[in-house]
PDB file of N, CA and C in Angstrom:
ATOM      1  N   UNK A   1       4.072 -16.098 -21.361  1.00 71.00           N
ATOM      2  CA  UNK A   1       4.392 -16.744 -20.110  1.00 71.00           C
ATOM      3  C   UNK A   1       3.740 -18.128 -20.124  1.00 71.00           C
ATOM      4  N   UNK A   2       4.469 -19.174 -19.729  1.00 75.00           N
ATOM      5  CA  UNK A   2       3.913 -20.525 -19.748  1.00 75.00           C
ATOM      6  C   UNK A   2       2.691 -20.662 -18.839  1.00 75.00           C
ATOM      7  N   UNK A   3       1.705 -21.420 -19.291  1.00 77.00           N
ATOM      8  CA  UNK A   3       0.441 -21.570 -18.569  1.00 77.00           C
ATOM      9  C   UNK A   3       0.636 -22.182 -17.182  1.00 77.00           C
ATOM     10  N   UNK A   4       1.609 -23.086 -17.020  1.00 80.00           N
ATOM     11  CA  UNK A   4       1.788 -23.730 -15.715  1.00 80.00           C
ATOM     12  C   UNK A   4       2.267 -22.746 -14.644  1.00 80.00           C
ATOM     13  N   UNK A   5       2.768 -21.578 -15.041  1.00 83.00           N
ATOM     14  CA  UNK A   5       3.176 -20.558 -14.083  1.00 83.00           C
ATOM     15  C   UNK A   5       2.008 -19.675 -13.642  1.00 83.00           C
ATOM     16  N   UNK A   6       0.851 -19.851 -14.293  1.00 88.00           N
ATOM     17  CA  UNK A   6      -0.317 -19.020 -14.006  1.00 88.00           C
ATOM     18  C   UNK A   6      -1.505 -19.923 -13.660  1.00 88.00           C
ATOM     19  N   UNK A   7      -1.503 -20.564 -12.470  1.00 91.00           N
ATOM     20  CA  UNK A   7      -2.515 -21.567 -12.150  1.00 91.00           C
ATOM     21  C   UNK A   7      -3.829 -21.041 -11.562  1.00 91.00           C
ATOM     22  N   UNK A   8      -3.927 -19.741 -11.280  1.00 92.00           N
ATOM     23  CA  UNK A   8      -5.092 -19.217 -10.579  1.00 92.00           C
ATOM     24  C   UNK A   8      -6.062 -18.500 -11.515  1.00 92.00           C
ATOM     25  N   UNK A   9      -7.241 -18.212 -10.975  1.00 93.00           N
ATOM     26  CA  UNK A   9      -8.282 -17.485 -11.697  1.00 93.00           C
ATOM     27  C   UNK A   9      -8.716 -16.292 -10.854  1.00 93.00           C
ATOM     28  N   UNK A  10      -8.937 -15.155 -11.506  1.00 95.00           N
ATOM     29  CA  UNK A  10      -9.452 -13.971 -10.820  1.00 95.00           C
ATOM     30  C   UNK A  10     -10.581 -13.375 -11.657  1.00 95.00           C
ATOM     31  N   UNK A  11     -11.500 -12.690 -10.982  1.00 95.00           N
ATOM     32  CA  UNK A  11     -12.570 -11.971 -11.665  1.00 95.00           C
ATOM     33  C   UNK A  11     -12.391 -10.487 -11.382  1.00 95.00           C
ATOM     34  N   UNK A  12     -12.492  -9.673 -12.431  1.00 96.00           N
ATOM     35  CA  UNK A  12     -12.237  -8.236 -12.329  1.00 96.00           C
ATOM     36  C   UNK A  12     -13.510  -7.454 -12.649  1.00 96.00           C
ATOM     37  N   UNK A  13     -13.846  -6.500 -11.779  1.00 97.00           N
ATOM     38  CA  UNK A  13     -14.897  -5.520 -12.055  1.00 97.00           C
ATOM     39  C   UNK A  13     -14.183  -4.183 -12.247  1.00 97.00           C
ATOM     40  N   UNK A  14     -13.995  -3.739 -13.513  1.00 96.00           N
ATOM     41  CA  UNK A  14     -13.219  -2.520 -13.752  1.00 96.00           C
ATOM     42  C   UNK A  14     -13.908  -1.262 -13.227  1.00 96.00           C
ATOM     43  N   UNK A  15     -13.132  -0.440 -12.552  1.00 96.00           N
ATOM     44  CA  UNK A  15     -13.613   0.836 -12.018  1.00 96.00           C
ATOM     45  C   UNK A  15     -13.867   1.787 -13.174  1.00 96.00           C
ATOM     46  N   UNK A  16     -15.055   2.400 -13.208  1.00 96.00           N
ATOM     47  CA  UNK A  16     -15.382   3.332 -14.289  1.00 96.00           C
ATOM     48  C   UNK A  16     -15.574   4.756 -13.803  1.00 96.00           C
ATOM     49  N   UNK A  17     -15.621   4.949 -12.510  1.00 95.00           N
ATOM     50  CA  UNK A  17     -15.788   6.302 -11.986  1.00 95.00           C
ATOM     51  C   UNK A  17     -16.597   6.297 -10.708  1.00 95.00           C
ATOM     52  N   UNK A  18     -17.064   7.469 -10.353  1.00 93.00           N
ATOM     53  CA  UNK A  18     -17.794   7.622  -9.114  1.00 93.00           C
ATOM     54  C   UNK A  18     -19.150   8.244  -9.438  1.00 93.00           C
ATOM     55  N   UNK A  19     -20.184   7.697  -8.820  1.00 88.00           N
ATOM     56  CA  UNK A  19     -21.532   8.207  -9.045  1.00 88.00           C
ATOM     57  C   UNK A  19     -22.138   8.729  -7.760  1.00 88.00           C
ATOM     58  N   UNK A  20     -23.413   9.010  -7.786  1.00 91.00           N
ATOM     59  CA  UNK A  20     -24.117   9.553  -6.623  1.00 91.00           C
ATOM     60  C   UNK A  20     -24.123   8.582  -5.453  1.00 91.00           C
ATOM     61  N   UNK A  21     -24.021   7.279  -5.742  1.00 92.00           N
ATOM     62  CA  UNK A  21     -24.074   6.264  -4.690  1.00 92.00           C
ATOM     63  C   UNK A  21     -22.727   5.579  -4.463  1.00 92.00           C
ATOM     64  N   UNK A  22     -21.644   6.200  -4.879  1.00 93.00           N
ATOM     65  CA  UNK A  22     -20.314   5.632  -4.670  1.00 93.00           C
ATOM     66  C   UNK A  22     -19.663   5.212  -5.974  1.00 93.00           C
ATOM     67  N   UNK A  23     -18.655   4.334  -5.894  1.00 94.00           N
ATOM     68  CA  UNK A  23     -17.936   3.930  -7.100  1.00 94.00           C
ATOM     69  C   UNK A  23     -18.825   3.140  -8.060  1.00 94.00           C
ATOM     70  N   UNK A  24     -18.551   3.295  -9.362  1.00 96.00           N
ATOM     71  CA  UNK A  24     -19.273   2.531 -10.375  1.00 96.00           C
ATOM     72  C   UNK A  24     -18.292   1.623 -11.092  1.00 96.00           C
ATOM     73  N   UNK A  25     -18.798   0.482 -11.540  1.00 96.00           N
ATOM     74  CA  UNK A  25     -17.946  -0.537 -12.154  1.00 96.00           C
ATOM     75  C   UNK A  25     -18.527  -0.987 -13.483  1.00 96.00           C
ATOM     76  N   UNK A  26     -17.626  -1.396 -14.377  1.00 95.00           N
ATOM     77  CA  UNK A  26     -18.030  -1.929 -15.667  1.00 95.00           C
ATOM     78  C   UNK A  26     -18.391  -3.403 -15.559  1.00 95.00           C
ATOM     79  N   UNK A  27     -18.603  -4.003 -16.692  1.00 96.00           N
ATOM     80  CA  UNK A  27     -18.974  -5.414 -16.764  1.00 96.00           C
ATOM     81  C   UNK A  27     -17.813  -6.281 -16.277  1.00 96.00           C
ATOM     82  N   UNK A  28     -18.060  -7.218 -15.344  1.00 96.00           N
ATOM     83  CA  UNK A  28     -16.984  -8.080 -14.834  1.00 96.00           C
ATOM     84  C   UNK A  28     -16.460  -9.026 -15.915  1.00 96.00           C
ATOM     85  N   UNK A  29     -15.179  -9.339 -15.824  1.00 95.00           N
ATOM     86  CA  UNK A  29     -14.594 -10.342 -16.713  1.00 95.00           C
ATOM     87  C   UNK A  29     -13.652 -11.228 -15.908  1.00 95.00           C
ATOM     88  N   UNK A  30     -13.423 -12.427 -16.411  1.00 94.00           N
ATOM     89  CA  UNK A  30     -12.594 -13.412 -15.719  1.00 94.00           C
ATOM     90  C   UNK A  30     -11.256 -13.555 -16.417  1.00 94.00           C
ATOM     91  N   UNK A  31     -10.202 -13.586 -15.627  1.00 93.00           N
ATOM     92  CA  UNK A  31      -8.854 -13.860 -16.123  1.00 93.00           C
ATOM     93  C   UNK A  31      -8.504 -15.258 -15.621  1.00 93.00           C
ATOM     94  N   UNK A  32      -8.436 -16.221 -16.521  1.00 91.00           N
ATOM     95  CA  UNK A  32      -8.250 -17.619 -16.129  1.00 91.00           C
ATOM     96  C   UNK A  32      -6.791 -17.995 -15.881  1.00 91.00           C
ATOM     97  N   UNK A  33      -5.876 -17.241 -16.384  1.00 91.00           N
ATOM     98  CA  UNK A  33      -4.456 -17.526 -16.176  1.00 91.00           C
ATOM     99  C   UNK A  33      -3.845 -16.398 -15.368  1.00 91.00           C
ATOM    100  N   UNK A  34      -3.626 -16.660 -14.077  1.00 93.00           N
ATOM    101  CA  UNK A  34      -3.059 -15.643 -13.182  1.00 93.00           C
ATOM    102  C   UNK A  34      -2.225 -16.335 -12.113  1.00 93.00           C
ATOM    103  N   UNK A  35      -1.333 -15.574 -11.521  1.00 93.00           N
ATOM    104  CA  UNK A  35      -0.558 -16.048 -10.376  1.00 93.00           C
ATOM    105  C   UNK A  35      -0.865 -15.099  -9.228  1.00 93.00           C
ATOM    106  N   UNK A  36      -1.349 -15.630  -8.112  1.00 93.00           N
ATOM    107  CA  UNK A  36      -1.725 -14.831  -6.959  1.00 93.00           C
ATOM    108  C   UNK A  36      -0.731 -15.102  -5.842  1.00 93.00           C
ATOM    109  N   UNK A  37      -0.151 -14.027  -5.325  1.00 91.00           N
ATOM    110  CA  UNK A  37       0.823 -14.150  -4.238  1.00 91.00           C
ATOM    111  C   UNK A  37       0.373 -13.277  -3.068  1.00 91.00           C
ATOM    112  N   UNK A  38       0.113 -13.920  -1.940  1.00 90.00           N
ATOM    113  CA  UNK A  38      -0.249 -13.187  -0.732  1.00 90.00           C
ATOM    114  C   UNK A  38       1.038 -12.784  -0.025  1.00 90.00           C
ATOM    115  N   UNK A  39       1.401 -11.524  -0.204  1.00 89.00           N
ATOM    116  CA  UNK A  39       2.642 -11.012   0.375  1.00 89.00           C
ATOM    117  C   UNK A  39       2.428  -9.553   0.704  1.00 89.00           C
ATOM    118  N   UNK A  40       2.699  -9.189   1.929  1.00 94.00           N
ATOM    119  CA  UNK A  40       2.533  -7.804   2.358  1.00 94.00           C
ATOM    120  C   UNK A  40       3.746  -6.996   1.908  1.00 94.00           C
ATOM    121  N   UNK A  41       3.467  -5.843   1.293  1.00 94.00           N
ATOM    122  CA  UNK A  41       4.545  -4.925   0.907  1.00 94.00           C
ATOM    123  C   UNK A  41       3.992  -3.514   0.784  1.00 94.00           C
ATOM    124  N   UNK A  42       4.879  -2.555   0.900  1.00 95.00           N
ATOM    125  CA  UNK A  42       4.498  -1.151   0.796  1.00 95.00           C
ATOM    126  C   UNK A  42       4.548  -0.739  -0.672  1.00 95.00           C
ATOM    127  N   UNK A  43       3.489  -0.083  -1.146  1.00 94.00           N
ATOM    128  CA  UNK A  43       3.444   0.405  -2.528  1.00 94.00           C
ATOM    129  C   UNK A  43       2.979   1.857  -2.522  1.00 94.00           C
ATOM    130  N   UNK A  44       3.276   2.527  -3.599  1.00 92.00           N
ATOM    131  CA  UNK A  44       2.821   3.909  -3.756  1.00 92.00           C
ATOM    132  C   UNK A  44       1.623   3.886  -4.705  1.00 92.00           C
ATOM    133  N   UNK A  45       0.485   4.361  -4.227  1.00 87.00           N
ATOM    134  CA  UNK A  45      -0.745   4.383  -5.021  1.00 87.00           C
ATOM    135  C   UNK A  45      -0.639   5.425  -6.128  1.00 87.00           C
ATOM    136  N   UNK A  46      -1.583   5.397  -7.051  1.00 80.00           N
ATOM    137  CA  UNK A  46      -1.555   6.331  -8.174  1.00 80.00           C
ATOM    138  C   UNK A  46      -1.683   7.782  -7.735  1.00 80.00           C
ATOM    139  N   UNK A  47      -2.267   8.022  -6.555  1.00 83.00           N
ATOM    140  CA  UNK A  47      -2.376   9.395  -6.052  1.00 83.00           C
ATOM    141  C   UNK A  47      -1.132   9.838  -5.280  1.00 83.00           C
ATOM    142  N   UNK A  48      -0.126   8.961  -5.178  1.00 86.00           N
ATOM    143  CA  UNK A  48       1.131   9.293  -4.521  1.00 86.00           C
ATOM    144  C   UNK A  48       1.222   8.848  -3.070  1.00 86.00           C
ATOM    145  N   UNK A  49       0.113   8.427  -2.492  1.00 90.00           N
ATOM    146  CA  UNK A  49       0.122   8.000  -1.085  1.00 90.00           C
ATOM    147  C   UNK A  49       0.729   6.603  -0.957  1.00 90.00           C
ATOM    148  N   UNK A  50       1.479   6.399   0.123  1.00 94.00           N
ATOM    149  CA  UNK A  50       2.014   5.063   0.392  1.00 94.00           C
ATOM    150  C   UNK A  50       0.961   4.253   1.123  1.00 94.00           C
ATOM    151  N   UNK A  51       0.816   2.997   0.724  1.00 94.00           N
ATOM    152  CA  UNK A  51      -0.160   2.121   1.339  1.00 94.00           C
ATOM    153  C   UNK A  51       0.394   0.701   1.371  1.00 94.00           C
ATOM    154  N   UNK A  52      -0.286  -0.190   2.047  1.00 95.00           N
ATOM    155  CA  UNK A  52       0.162  -1.577   2.158  1.00 95.00           C
ATOM    156  C   UNK A  52      -0.654  -2.443   1.218  1.00 95.00           C
ATOM    157  N   UNK A  53       0.025  -3.232   0.411  1.00 95.00           N
ATOM    158  CA  UNK A  53      -0.620  -4.206  -0.456  1.00 95.00           C
ATOM    159  C   UNK A  53      -0.520  -5.572   0.210  1.00 95.00           C
ATOM    160  N   UNK A  54      -1.629  -6.282   0.273  1.00 92.00           N
ATOM    161  CA  UNK A  54      -1.660  -7.623   0.865  1.00 92.00           C
ATOM    162  C   UNK A  54      -1.488  -8.715  -0.180  1.00 92.00           C
ATOM    163  N   UNK A  55      -1.816  -8.410  -1.450  1.00 93.00           N
ATOM    164  CA  UNK A  55      -1.812  -9.424  -2.504  1.00 93.00           C
ATOM    165  C   UNK A  55      -1.291  -8.821  -3.797  1.00 93.00           C
ATOM    166  N   UNK A  56      -0.511  -9.616  -4.536  1.00 94.00           N
ATOM    167  CA  UNK A  56      -0.061  -9.244  -5.868  1.00 94.00           C
ATOM    168  C   UNK A  56      -0.581 -10.284  -6.845  1.00 94.00           C
ATOM    169  N   UNK A  57      -1.139  -9.829  -7.966  1.00 95.00           N
ATOM    170  CA  UNK A  57      -1.637 -10.721  -9.011  1.00 95.00           C
ATOM    171  C   UNK A  57      -0.827 -10.451 -10.267  1.00 95.00           C
ATOM    172  N   UNK A  58      -0.344 -11.517 -10.896  1.00 93.00           N
ATOM    173  CA  UNK A  58       0.391 -11.397 -12.154  1.00 93.00           C
ATOM    174  C   UNK A  58      -0.395 -12.155 -13.213  1.00 93.00           C
ATOM    175  N   UNK A  59      -0.649 -11.500 -14.344  1.00 93.00           N
ATOM    176  CA  UNK A  59      -1.368 -12.113 -15.459  1.00 93.00           C
ATOM    177  C   UNK A  59      -0.648 -11.789 -16.754  1.00 93.00           C
ATOM    178  N   UNK A  60      -1.093 -12.448 -17.800  1.00 89.00           N
ATOM    179  CA  UNK A  60      -0.628 -12.043 -19.116  1.00 89.00           C
ATOM    180  C   UNK A  60      -1.285 -10.704 -19.431  1.00 89.00           C
ATOM    181  N   UNK A  61      -0.693  -9.886 -20.304  1.00 87.00           N
ATOM    182  CA  UNK A  61      -1.315  -8.597 -20.621  1.00 87.00           C
ATOM    183  C   UNK A  61      -2.759  -8.812 -21.086  1.00 87.00           C
ATOM    184  N   UNK A  62      -3.666  -8.005 -20.553  1.00 81.00           N
ATOM    185  CA  UNK A  62      -5.084  -8.131 -20.897  1.00 81.00           C
ATOM    186  C   UNK A  62      -5.696  -6.743 -20.910  1.00 81.00           C
ATOM    187  N   UNK A  63      -7.010  -6.688 -20.846  1.00 78.00           N
ATOM    188  CA  UNK A  63      -7.713  -5.403 -20.830  1.00 78.00           C
ATOM    189  C   UNK A  63      -7.211  -4.546 -19.671  1.00 78.00           C
ATOM    190  N   UNK A  64      -7.361  -3.259 -19.794  1.00 82.00           N
ATOM    191  CA  UNK A  64      -6.922  -2.332 -18.748  1.00 82.00           C
ATOM    192  C   UNK A  64      -7.660  -2.604 -17.445  1.00 82.00           C
ATOM    193  N   UNK A  65      -6.906  -2.584 -16.353  1.00 92.00           N
ATOM    194  CA  UNK A  65      -7.472  -2.772 -15.021  1.00 92.00           C
ATOM    195  C   UNK A  65      -7.062  -1.545 -14.209  1.00 92.00           C
ATOM    196  N   UNK A  66      -7.907  -0.512 -14.188  1.00 93.00           N
ATOM    197  CA  UNK A  66      -7.526   0.731 -13.521  1.00 93.00           C
ATOM    198  C   UNK A  66      -7.551   0.618 -11.999  1.00 93.00           C
ATOM    199  N   UNK A  67      -6.821   1.497 -11.342  1.00 94.00           N
ATOM    200  CA  UNK A  67      -6.862   1.582  -9.878  1.00 94.00           C
ATOM    201  C   UNK A  67      -8.300   1.830  -9.455  1.00 94.00           C
ATOM    202  N   UNK A  68      -8.701   1.192  -8.356  1.00 95.00           N
ATOM    203  CA  UNK A  68     -10.071   1.312  -7.872  1.00 95.00           C
ATOM    204  C   UNK A  68     -10.959   0.160  -8.301  1.00 95.00           C
ATOM    205  N   UNK A  69     -10.490  -0.646  -9.260  1.00 96.00           N
ATOM    206  CA  UNK A  69     -11.256  -1.815  -9.694  1.00 96.00           C
ATOM    207  C   UNK A  69     -11.340  -2.822  -8.559  1.00 96.00           C
ATOM    208  N   UNK A  70     -12.312  -3.718  -8.623  1.00 97.00           N
ATOM    209  CA  UNK A  70     -12.430  -4.782  -7.634  1.00 97.00           C
ATOM    210  C   UNK A  70     -12.014  -6.101  -8.268  1.00 97.00           C
ATOM    211  N   UNK A  71     -11.167  -6.851  -7.563  1.00 96.00           N
ATOM    212  CA  UNK A  71     -10.687  -8.143  -8.048  1.00 96.00           C
ATOM    213  C   UNK A  71     -11.084  -9.207  -7.031  1.00 96.00           C
ATOM    214  N   UNK A  72     -11.752 -10.246  -7.520  1.00 96.00           N
ATOM    215  CA  UNK A  72     -12.095 -11.384  -6.680  1.00 96.00           C
ATOM    216  C   UNK A  72     -11.092 -12.485  -6.978  1.00 96.00           C
ATOM    217  N   UNK A  73     -10.379 -12.914  -5.943  1.00 93.00           N
ATOM    218  CA  UNK A  73      -9.339 -13.923  -6.075  1.00 93.00           C
ATOM    219  C   UNK A  73      -9.938 -15.290  -5.777  1.00 93.00           C
ATOM    220  N   UNK A  74      -9.634 -16.252  -6.611  1.00 86.00           N
ATOM    221  CA  UNK A  74     -10.122 -17.630  -6.479  1.00 86.00           C
ATOM    222  C   UNK A  74     -11.633 -17.676  -6.332  1.00 86.00           C
ATOM    223  N   UNK A  75     -12.389 -17.149  -7.318  1.00 79.00           N
ATOM    224  CA  UNK A  75     -13.841 -17.147  -7.176  1.00 79.00           C
ATOM    225  C   UNK A  75     -14.393 -18.564  -7.043  1.00 79.00           C
ATOM    226  N   UNK A  76     -15.361 -18.715  -6.150  1.00 74.00           N
ATOM    227  CA  UNK A  76     -16.019 -19.997  -5.967  1.00 74.00           C
ATOM    228  C   UNK A  76     -15.315 -20.959  -5.035  1.00 74.00           C
ATOM    229  N   UNK A  77     -14.262 -20.523  -4.338  1.00 74.00           N
ATOM    230  CA  UNK A  77     -13.543 -21.406  -3.418  1.00 74.00           C
ATOM    231  C   UNK A  77     -13.697 -20.887  -1.991  1.00 74.00           C
ATOM    232  N   UNK A  78     -13.370 -21.712  -0.993  1.00 78.00           N
ATOM    233  CA  UNK A  78     -13.471 -21.249   0.394  1.00 78.00           C
ATOM    234  C   UNK A  78     -12.569 -20.050   0.710  1.00 78.00           C
ATOM    235  N   UNK A  79     -11.463 -19.891  -0.019  1.00 81.00           N
ATOM    236  CA  UNK A  79     -10.534 -18.781   0.237  1.00 81.00           C
ATOM    237  C   UNK A  79     -10.880 -17.544  -0.593  1.00 81.00           C
ATOM    238  N   UNK A  80     -12.056 -17.521  -1.208  1.00 89.00           N
ATOM    239  CA  UNK A  80     -12.453 -16.397  -2.053  1.00 89.00           C
ATOM    240  C   UNK A  80     -12.464 -15.091  -1.265  1.00 89.00           C
ATOM    241  N   UNK A  81     -11.944 -14.047  -1.898  1.00 92.00           N
ATOM    242  CA  UNK A  81     -11.971 -12.729  -1.288  1.00 92.00           C
ATOM    243  C   UNK A  81     -11.930 -11.670  -2.382  1.00 92.00           C
ATOM    244  N   UNK A  82     -12.465 -10.516  -2.080  1.00 95.00           N
ATOM    245  CA  UNK A  82     -12.475  -9.409  -3.030  1.00 95.00           C
ATOM    246  C   UNK A  82     -11.656  -8.270  -2.453  1.00 95.00           C
ATOM    247  N   UNK A  83     -10.811  -7.676  -3.297  1.00 96.00           N
ATOM    248  CA  UNK A  83      -9.952  -6.580  -2.869  1.00 96.00           C
ATOM    249  C   UNK A  83      -9.949  -5.493  -3.947  1.00 96.00           C
ATOM    250  N   UNK A  84      -9.464  -4.329  -3.573  1.00 96.00           N
ATOM    251  CA  UNK A  84      -9.422  -3.175  -4.472  1.00 96.00           C
ATOM    252  C   UNK A  84      -8.026  -3.023  -5.062  1.00 96.00           C
ATOM    253  N   UNK A  85      -7.973  -2.674  -6.347  1.00 96.00           N
ATOM    254  CA  UNK A  85      -6.694  -2.477  -7.041  1.00 96.00           C
ATOM    255  C   UNK A  85      -6.060  -1.175  -6.569  1.00 96.00           C
ATOM    256  N   UNK A  86      -4.788  -1.271  -6.153  1.00 96.00           N
ATOM    257  CA  UNK A  86      -4.011  -0.082  -5.785  1.00 96.00           C
ATOM    258  C   UNK A  86      -3.287   0.424  -7.023  1.00 96.00           C
ATOM    259  N   UNK A  87      -2.533  -0.477  -7.680  1.00 94.00           N
ATOM    260  CA  UNK A  87      -1.807  -0.125  -8.906  1.00 94.00           C
ATOM    261  C   UNK A  87      -1.912  -1.269  -9.902  1.00 94.00           C
ATOM    262  N   UNK A  88      -1.703  -0.931 -11.149  1.00 93.00           N
ATOM    263  CA  UNK A  88      -1.683  -1.912 -12.226  1.00 93.00           C
ATOM    264  C   UNK A  88      -0.586  -1.487 -13.192  1.00 93.00           C
ATOM    265  N   UNK A  89       0.420  -2.358 -13.400  1.00 91.00           N
ATOM    266  CA  UNK A  89       1.575  -1.991 -14.215  1.00 91.00           C
ATOM    267  C   UNK A  89       1.871  -3.078 -15.237  1.00 91.00           C
ATOM    268  N   UNK A  90       2.174  -2.676 -16.458  1.00 91.00           N
ATOM    269  CA  UNK A  90       2.504  -3.619 -17.520  1.00 91.00           C
ATOM    270  C   UNK A  90       4.009  -3.642 -17.741  1.00 91.00           C
ATOM    271  N   UNK A  91       4.565  -4.847 -17.867  1.00 88.00           N
ATOM    272  CA  UNK A  91       5.964  -5.007 -18.250  1.00 88.00           C
ATOM    273  C   UNK A  91       5.969  -5.629 -19.630  1.00 88.00           C
ATOM    274  N   UNK A  92       6.540  -4.938 -20.590  1.00 88.00           N
ATOM    275  CA  UNK A  92       6.622  -5.448 -21.957  1.00 88.00           C
ATOM    276  C   UNK A  92       8.026  -5.156 -22.474  1.00 88.00           C
ATOM    277  N   UNK A  93       8.899  -6.139 -22.314  1.00 85.00           N
ATOM    278  CA  UNK A  93      10.298  -5.990 -22.700  1.00 85.00           C
ATOM    279  C   UNK A  93      10.664  -7.141 -23.629  1.00 85.00           C
ATOM    280  N   UNK A  94      11.467  -6.910 -24.664  1.00 86.00           N
ATOM    281  CA  UNK A  94      11.786  -7.971 -25.626  1.00 86.00           C
ATOM    282  C   UNK A  94      12.489  -9.189 -25.011  1.00 86.00           C
ATOM    283  N   UNK A  95      13.218  -9.001 -23.907  1.00 85.00           N
ATOM    284  CA  UNK A  95      13.969 -10.127 -23.354  1.00 85.00           C
ATOM    285  C   UNK A  95      13.286 -10.776 -22.150  1.00 85.00           C
ATOM    286  N   UNK A  96      12.055 -10.374 -21.835  1.00 80.00           N
ATOM    287  CA  UNK A  96      11.329 -10.947 -20.692  1.00 80.00           C
ATOM    288  C   UNK A  96       9.880 -11.189 -21.097  1.00 80.00           C
ATOM    289  N   UNK A  97       9.227 -12.156 -20.442  1.00 82.00           N
ATOM    290  CA  UNK A  97       7.813 -12.378 -20.760  1.00 82.00           C
ATOM    291  C   UNK A  97       6.969 -11.160 -20.384  1.00 82.00           C
ATOM    292  N   UNK A  98       6.126 -10.719 -21.305  1.00 88.00           N
ATOM    293  CA  UNK A  98       5.240  -9.598 -21.017  1.00 88.00           C
ATOM    294  C   UNK A  98       4.208 -10.032 -19.990  1.00 88.00           C
ATOM    295  N   UNK A  99       3.930  -9.147 -19.023  1.00 90.00           N
ATOM    296  CA  UNK A  99       2.923  -9.472 -18.019  1.00 90.00           C
ATOM    297  C   UNK A  99       2.370  -8.202 -17.396  1.00 90.00           C
ATOM    298  N   UNK A 100       1.259  -8.367 -16.680  1.00 93.00           N
ATOM    299  CA  UNK A 100       0.602  -7.295 -15.969  1.00 93.00           C
ATOM    300  C   UNK A 100       0.689  -7.602 -14.481  1.00 93.00           C
ATOM    301  N   UNK A 101       1.168  -6.652 -13.690  1.00 94.00           N
ATOM    302  CA  UNK A 101       1.257  -6.839 -12.239  1.00 94.00           C
ATOM    303  C   UNK A 101       0.239  -5.931 -11.578  1.00 94.00           C
ATOM    304  N   UNK A 102      -0.627  -6.531 -10.752  1.00 95.00           N
ATOM    305  CA  UNK A 102      -1.703  -5.808 -10.078  1.00 95.00           C
ATOM    306  C   UNK A 102      -1.487  -5.928  -8.574  1.00 95.00           C
ATOM    307  N   UNK A 103      -1.454  -4.805  -7.858  1.00 95.00           N
ATOM    308  CA  UNK A 103      -1.354  -4.852  -6.401  1.00 95.00           C
ATOM    309  C   UNK A 103      -2.732  -4.585  -5.806  1.00 95.00           C
ATOM    310  N   UNK A 104      -3.084  -5.360  -4.781  1.00 96.00           N
ATOM    311  CA  UNK A 104      -4.416  -5.277  -4.165  1.00 96.00           C
ATOM    312  C   UNK A 104      -4.303  -4.927  -2.692  1.00 96.00           C
ATOM    313  N   UNK A 105      -5.370  -4.305  -2.164  1.00 91.00           N
ATOM    314  CA  UNK A 105      -5.430  -4.002  -0.728  1.00 91.00           C
ATOM    315  C   UNK A 105      -5.617  -5.264   0.058  1.00 91.00           C
TER     316      UNK A 105
END
């Protein structure tokens, strides 16, 4: 996917499970090429429940980003916010640019 279509940056803290004090996360990493779209839509979570997604993030295929991970959108800016991953889906088709679509709460 061309770089000019992915002008945003996000930071991901991958969900690793649940501990005695709540959810646990792996080492954070930054995705420098992303497209962030603030659009409300209904999605089905991995557990089958329907929920509302406020933000969709599209990136080039990268490390796995499981449901429950925390994503910080536009880190270091006044509009910075952190949200939880509802779903993460990869599209890899020979006739379309491969990408990862992440829906956030």
